[in-house]
Amino acid sequence: MAGLQIHREDLAGQVTLRLEGILDGKTALQVQTSLEALRGQPVVLDFTHLREFKDSAVGVLTRSMEHSVTLRGLAAHHERMFRYFGVTTGAASSQPYYTPEDILTL
């Protein structure tokens, strides 16, 4: 299984694009084309089945993201990458490793 496979699932008026394989800058163009064809519809991009997710894909994907796109199955690193490009992932930000209060009470 080389490259990227995009599986489309329609359920209750929402489209889920489940991505399998390798997502990089080149294959992200395929996802971008799919997102543009679904413009205006609620879409879930499911990253849980990717074998590889290259950082270069994030920049390509953010060009076609709208408010109606929900991201699912991202690792913490890629959640951060999307936030750097101004795309909210819906994930709650985690608490820092330590807080100043923790240090002062020791």
CSV table of N, CA and C in Angstrom, one decimal:
chain,number,residue,atom,x,y,z
A,1,MET,N,0.8,-1.2,0.0
A,1,MET,CA,0.0,0.0,0.0
A,1,MET,C,0.9,1.2,0.0
A,2,ALA,N,1.2,1.8,-1.2
A,2,ALA,CA,2.0,2.9,-1.3
A,2,ALA,C,1.1,4.2,-1.4
A,3,GLY,N,1.6,5.3,-1.0
A,3,GLY,CA,0.8,6.5,-1.1
A,3,GLY,C,-0.3,6.7,-0.1
A,4,LEU,N,-1.3,7.3,-0.5
A,4,LEU,CA,-2.4,7.7,0.4
A,4,LEU,C,-3.7,7.2,-0.2
A,5,GLN,N,-4.6,6.6,0.7
A,5,GLN,CA,-5.9,6.2,0.3
A,5,GLN,C,-6.9,7.1,1.1
A,6,ILE,N,-7.9,7.6,0.5
A,6,ILE,CA,-8.9,8.4,1.1
A,6,ILE,C,-10.2,7.7,1.1
A,7,HIS,N,-10.7,7.3,2.2
A,7,HIS,CA,-12.0,6.6,2.3
A,7,HIS,C,-13.1,7.6,2.7
A,8,ARG,N,-14.1,7.7,1.9
A,8,ARG,CA,-15.2,8.6,2.2
A,8,ARG,C,-16.4,7.9,2.9
A,9,GLU,N,-16.8,8.4,4.0
A,9,GLU,CA,-18.0,7.8,4.7
A,9,GLU,C,-19.0,8.9,4.9
A,10,ASP,N,-20.2,8.7,4.5
A,10,ASP,CA,-21.3,9.7,4.7
A,10,ASP,C,-22.2,9.1,5.7
A,11,LEU,N,-22.4,9.9,6.8
A,11,LEU,CA,-23.3,9.4,7.9
A,11,LEU,C,-24.0,10.6,8.5
A,12,ALA,N,-25.3,10.6,8.5
A,12,ALA,CA,-26.1,11.7,9.1
A,12,ALA,C,-25.7,13.1,8.7
A,13,GLY,N,-25.6,13.3,7.4
A,13,GLY,CA,-25.3,14.6,6.8
A,13,GLY,C,-23.8,15.1,7.1
A,14,GLN,N,-23.0,14.2,7.5
A,14,GLN,CA,-21.6,14.6,7.8
A,14,GLN,C,-20.7,13.6,7.0
A,15,VAL,N,-19.7,14.2,6.4
A,15,VAL,CA,-18.8,13.4,5.6
A,15,VAL,C,-17.5,13.2,6.4
A,16,THR,N,-17.0,11.9,6.5
A,16,THR,CA,-15.8,11.7,7.1
A,16,THR,C,-14.8,11.2,6.0
A,17,LEU,N,-13.6,11.8,6.0
A,17,LEU,CA,-12.6,11.4,5.1
A,17,LEU,C,-11.5,10.7,5.9
A,18,ARG,N,-11.5,9.3,5.8
A,18,ARG,CA,-10.5,8.6,6.6
A,18,ARG,C,-9.3,8.3,5.8
A,19,LEU,N,-8.2,8.8,6.3
A,19,LEU,CA,-6.9,8.8,5.5
A,19,LEU,C,-6.1,7.6,6.0
A,20,GLU,N,-5.6,6.8,5.0
A,20,GLU,CA,-4.7,5.7,5.3
A,20,GLU,C,-3.5,5.8,4.4
A,21,GLY,N,-2.3,5.4,5.0
A,21,GLY,CA,-1.1,5.4,4.2
A,21,GLY,C,-0.1,6.5,4.7
A,22,ILE,N,0.4,7.2,3.7
A,22,ILE,CA,1.5,8.2,4.0
A,22,ILE,C,0.9,9.5,3.5
A,23,LEU,N,0.9,10.5,4.4
A,23,LEU,CA,0.5,11.8,4.1
A,23,LEU,C,1.7,12.8,4.2
A,24,ASP,N,2.0,13.3,3.0
A,24,ASP,CA,3.1,14.2,2.9
A,24,ASP,C,2.6,15.4,2.0
A,25,GLY,N,3.5,16.3,1.6
A,25,GLY,CA,3.1,17.5,0.9
A,25,GLY,C,2.4,17.1,-0.4
A,26,LYS,N,2.9,16.1,-1.1
A,26,LYS,CA,2.4,15.7,-2.4
A,26,LYS,C,1.0,15.0,-2.2
A,27,THR,N,0.9,14.1,-1.3
A,27,THR,CA,-0.4,13.4,-1.1
A,27,THR,C,-1.5,14.3,-0.5
A,28,ALA,N,-1.0,15.3,0.2
A,28,ALA,CA,-1.9,16.3,0.9
A,28,ALA,C,-2.7,17.1,-0.2
A,29,LEU,N,-2.1,17.2,-1.4
A,29,LEU,CA,-2.8,17.8,-2.5
A,29,LEU,C,-4.1,17.0,-2.8
A,30,GLN,N,-4.1,15.7,-2.7
A,30,GLN,CA,-5.2,14.9,-3.0
A,30,GLN,C,-6.3,15.2,-1.9
A,31,VAL,N,-5.9,15.3,-0.7
A,31,VAL,CA,-6.9,15.7,0.4
A,31,VAL,C,-7.4,17.1,0.2
A,32,GLN,N,-6.6,18.0,-0.2
A,32,GLN,CA,-7.0,19.4,-0.5
A,32,GLN,C,-8.1,19.4,-1.6
A,33,THR,N,-7.9,18.6,-2.6
A,33,THR,CA,-8.9,18.5,-3.7
A,33,THR,C,-10.2,17.9,-3.2
A,34,SER,N,-10.1,16.9,-2.4
A,34,SER,CA,-11.3,16.4,-1.8
A,34,SER,C,-12.1,17.4,-0.9
A,35,LEU,N,-11.3,18.1,-0.1
A,35,LEU,CA,-11.9,19.2,0.8
A,35,LEU,C,-12.6,20.3,-0.1
A,36,GLU,N,-11.9,20.7,-1.2
A,36,GLU,CA,-12.5,21.7,-2.0
A,36,GLU,C,-13.8,21.2,-2.7
A,37,ALA,N,-13.9,20.0,-3.0
A,37,ALA,CA,-15.1,19.4,-3.6
A,37,ALA,C,-16.2,19.4,-2.6
A,38,LEU,N,-15.9,19.3,-1.3
A,38,LEU,CA,-16.9,19.2,-0.2
A,38,LEU,C,-17.1,20.6,0.5
A,39,ARG,N,-16.6,21.7,-0.1
A,39,ARG,CA,-16.7,23.0,0.5
A,39,ARG,C,-18.1,23.3,0.9
A,40,GLY,N,-18.3,23.8,2.2
A,40,GLY,CA,-19.6,24.2,2.7
A,40,GLY,C,-20.3,23.0,3.5
A,41,GLN,N,-19.8,21.8,3.4
A,41,GLN,CA,-20.4,20.7,4.1
A,41,GLN,C,-19.5,20.4,5.3
A,42,PRO,N,-20.2,19.9,6.4
A,42,PRO,CA,-19.4,19.5,7.6
A,42,PRO,C,-18.5,18.2,7.2
A,43,VAL,N,-17.2,18.4,7.4
A,43,VAL,CA,-16.3,17.3,7.1
A,43,VAL,C,-15.4,17.0,8.3
A,44,VAL,N,-15.2,15.7,8.5
A,44,VAL,CA,-14.3,15.2,9.6
A,44,VAL,C,-13.1,14.6,8.8
A,45,LEU,N,-11.9,15.1,9.1
A,45,LEU,CA,-10.7,14.5,8.6
A,45,LEU,C,-10.1,13.5,9.7
A,46,ASP,N,-10.1,12.3,9.4
A,46,ASP,CA,-9.7,11.3,10.3
A,46,ASP,C,-8.3,10.8,10.0
A,47,PHE,N,-7.3,11.1,10.9
A,47,PHE,CA,-5.9,10.8,10.7
A,47,PHE,C,-5.5,9.5,11.4
A,48,THR,N,-6.4,8.8,12.1
A,48,THR,CA,-6.0,7.7,13.0
A,48,THR,C,-5.3,6.6,12.2
A,49,HIS,N,-5.5,6.4,10.9
A,49,HIS,CA,-5.0,5.2,10.2
A,49,HIS,C,-3.8,5.5,9.4
A,50,LEU,N,-3.2,6.7,9.6
A,50,LEU,CA,-2.0,7.0,8.8
A,50,LEU,C,-0.8,6.2,9.3
A,51,ARG,N,0.1,5.8,8.4
A,51,ARG,CA,1.4,5.2,8.8
A,51,ARG,C,2.4,6.2,9.0
A,52,GLU,N,2.4,7.3,8.2
A,52,GLU,CA,3.3,8.4,8.3
A,52,GLU,C,2.6,9.7,8.1
A,53,PHE,N,3.0,10.7,8.8
A,53,PHE,CA,2.3,12.0,8.6
A,53,PHE,C,3.5,13.0,8.7
A,54,LYS,N,3.9,13.5,7.5
A,54,LYS,CA,5.0,14.5,7.4
A,54,LYS,C,4.5,15.9,7.7
A,55,ASP,N,5.3,16.7,8.3
A,55,ASP,CA,5.0,18.0,8.7
A,55,ASP,C,4.6,18.9,7.5
A,56,SER,N,5.2,18.6,6.3
A,56,SER,CA,5.0,19.4,5.1
A,56,SER,C,3.5,19.3,4.7
A,57,ALA,N,2.8,18.3,5.1
A,57,ALA,CA,1.4,18.1,4.7
A,57,ALA,C,0.5,19.2,5.4
A,58,VAL,N,0.9,19.6,6.6
A,58,VAL,CA,0.1,20.5,7.4
A,58,VAL,C,-0.1,21.8,6.6
A,59,GLY,N,1.0,22.4,6.1
A,59,GLY,CA,0.9,23.6,5.3
A,59,GLY,C,0.0,23.5,4.1
A,60,VAL,N,0.0,22.4,3.4
A,60,VAL,CA,-0.8,22.2,2.3
A,60,VAL,C,-2.3,22.1,2.7
A,61,LEU,N,-2.6,21.3,3.7
A,61,LEU,CA,-4.0,21.1,4.2
A,61,LEU,C,-4.6,22.4,4.7
A,62,THR,N,-3.8,23.2,5.4
A,62,THR,CA,-4.4,24.4,6.0
A,62,THR,C,-4.9,25.4,4.9
A,63,ARG,N,-4.5,25.3,3.7
A,63,ARG,CA,-4.9,26.2,2.6
A,63,ARG,C,-6.4,26.0,2.3
A,64,SER,N,-6.9,24.8,2.5
A,64,SER,CA,-8.3,24.5,2.1
A,64,SER,C,-9.2,24.3,3.3
A,65,MET,N,-8.7,24.6,4.5
A,65,MET,CA,-9.5,24.3,5.7
A,65,MET,C,-10.6,25.4,5.9
A,66,GLU,N,-11.7,25.0,6.3
A,66,GLU,CA,-12.8,25.9,6.7
A,66,GLU,C,-13.2,25.6,8.1
A,67,HIS,N,-14.2,26.4,8.5
A,67,HIS,CA,-14.7,26.2,9.9
A,67,HIS,C,-15.5,24.9,10.0
A,68,SER,N,-16.0,24.3,8.8
A,68,SER,CA,-16.7,23.1,8.9
A,68,SER,C,-15.9,21.8,8.8
A,69,VAL,N,-14.6,22.0,9.0
A,69,VAL,CA,-13.7,20.8,9.0
A,69,VAL,C,-13.2,20.5,10.4
A,70,THR,N,-13.5,19.3,10.8
A,70,THR,CA,-13.1,18.8,12.2
A,70,THR,C,-12.0,17.8,12.0
A,71,LEU,N,-10.9,17.9,12.9
A,71,LEU,CA,-9.8,17.1,12.8
A,71,LEU,C,-9.9,16.0,13.9
A,72,ARG,N,-9.6,14.7,13.5
A,72,ARG,CA,-9.7,13.7,14.5
A,72,ARG,C,-8.5,12.7,14.3
A,73,GLY,N,-8.0,12.3,15.5
A,73,GLY,CA,-6.9,11.3,15.5
A,73,GLY,C,-5.5,11.9,15.3
A,74,LEU,N,-5.3,13.2,15.7
A,74,LEU,CA,-4.0,13.8,15.6
A,74,LEU,C,-3.1,13.5,16.8
A,75,ALA,N,-1.9,13.3,16.6
A,75,ALA,CA,-0.9,13.2,17.6
A,75,ALA,C,-0.7,14.7,18.2
A,76,ALA,N,-0.1,14.8,19.4
A,76,ALA,CA,0.1,16.1,20.0
A,76,ALA,C,0.9,17.0,19.1
A,77,HIS,N,2.0,16.4,18.5
A,77,HIS,CA,2.8,17.2,17.6
A,77,HIS,C,2.1,17.8,16.5
A,78,HIS,N,1.2,17.1,15.8
A,78,HIS,CA,0.5,17.6,14.7
A,78,HIS,C,-0.6,18.5,15.1
A,79,GLU,N,-1.2,18.4,16.3
A,79,GLU,CA,-2.1,19.3,16.8
A,79,GLU,C,-1.4,20.7,16.9
A,80,ARG,N,-0.2,20.7,17.5
A,80,ARG,CA,0.6,21.9,17.6
A,80,ARG,C,0.8,22.5,16.2
A,81,MET,N,1.2,21.7,15.3
A,81,MET,CA,1.5,22.2,13.9
A,81,MET,C,0.3,22.9,13.3
A,82,PHE,N,-0.9,22.3,13.4
A,82,PHE,CA,-2.1,23.0,12.9
A,82,PHE,C,-2.3,24.3,13.6
A,83,ARG,N,-2.1,24.3,14.9
A,83,ARG,CA,-2.3,25.6,15.7
A,83,ARG,C,-1.4,26.6,15.2
A,84,TYR,N,-0.1,26.3,14.9
A,84,TYR,CA,0.8,27.2,14.4
A,84,TYR,C,0.3,27.9,13.1
A,85,PHE,N,-0.5,27.1,12.3
A,85,PHE,CA,-1.0,27.7,11.1
A,85,PHE,C,-2.4,28.3,11.3
A,86,GLY,N,-2.8,28.4,12.5
A,86,GLY,CA,-4.0,29.1,12.9
A,86,GLY,C,-5.3,28.3,12.8
A,87,VAL,N,-5.1,26.9,12.7
A,87,VAL,CA,-6.3,26.0,12.7
A,87,VAL,C,-6.5,25.4,14.1
A,88,THR,N,-7.6,25.6,14.7
A,88,THR,CA,-7.9,25.0,16.0
A,88,THR,C,-8.3,23.6,15.8
A,89,THR,N,-7.8,22.7,16.7
A,89,THR,CA,-8.0,21.3,16.5
A,89,THR,C,-9.2,20.8,17.5
A,90,GLY,N,-9.6,21.7,18.3
A,90,GLY,CA,-10.7,21.3,19.2
A,90,GLY,C,-10.2,20.5,20.5
A,91,ALA,N,-8.9,20.2,20.5
A,91,ALA,CA,-8.4,19.5,21.6
A,91,ALA,C,-8.1,20.5,22.7
A,92,ALA,N,-8.3,20.1,23.9
A,92,ALA,CA,-8.0,20.9,25.1
A,92,ALA,C,-6.5,21.0,25.2
A,93,SER,N,-6.0,22.2,25.5
A,93,SER,CA,-4.6,22.3,25.7
A,93,SER,C,-4.2,21.7,27.0
A,94,SER,N,-3.1,21.0,27.0
A,94,SER,CA,-2.7,20.3,28.2
A,94,SER,C,-2.0,21.2,29.2
A,95,GLN,N,-2.0,20.8,30.4
A,95,GLN,CA,-1.3,21.6,31.4
A,95,GLN,C,0.2,21.5,31.2
A,96,PRO,N,0.9,22.6,31.5
A,96,PRO,CA,2.4,22.5,31.3
A,96,PRO,C,3.0,21.4,32.3
A,97,TYR,N,4.2,21.0,32.0
A,97,TYR,CA,4.9,20.0,32.8
A,97,TYR,C,4.9,20.3,34.3
A,98,TYR,N,5.1,21.6,34.6
A,98,TYR,CA,5.1,22.1,35.9
A,98,TYR,C,4.5,23.5,35.9
A,99,THR,N,4.1,23.9,37.1
A,99,THR,CA,3.6,25.3,37.2
A,99,THR,C,4.5,26.0,38.3
A,100,PRO,N,4.6,27.3,38.2
A,100,PRO,CA,5.4,28.0,39.2
A,100,PRO,C,5.0,27.7,40.7
A,101,GLU,N,3.7,27.4,40.9
A,101,GLU,CA,3.2,27.1,42.2
A,101,GLU,C,3.8,25.8,42.7
A,102,ASP,N,4.0,24.8,41.8
A,102,ASP,CA,4.6,23.5,42.1
A,102,ASP,C,6.0,23.7,42.6
A,103,ILE,N,6.8,24.6,42.0
A,103,ILE,CA,8.2,24.8,42.3
A,103,ILE,C,8.3,25.6,43.7
A,104,LEU,N,7.4,26.5,43.9
A,104,LEU,CA,7.4,27.3,45.1
A,104,LEU,C,7.0,26.5,46.4
A,105,THR,N,6.2,25.5,46.2
A,105,THR,CA,5.8,24.8,47.4
A,105,THR,C,6.7,23.6,47.8
A,106,LEU,N,7.7,23.4,47.0
A,106,LEU,CA,8.7,22.3,47.4
A,106,LEU,C,9.5,22.6,48.5
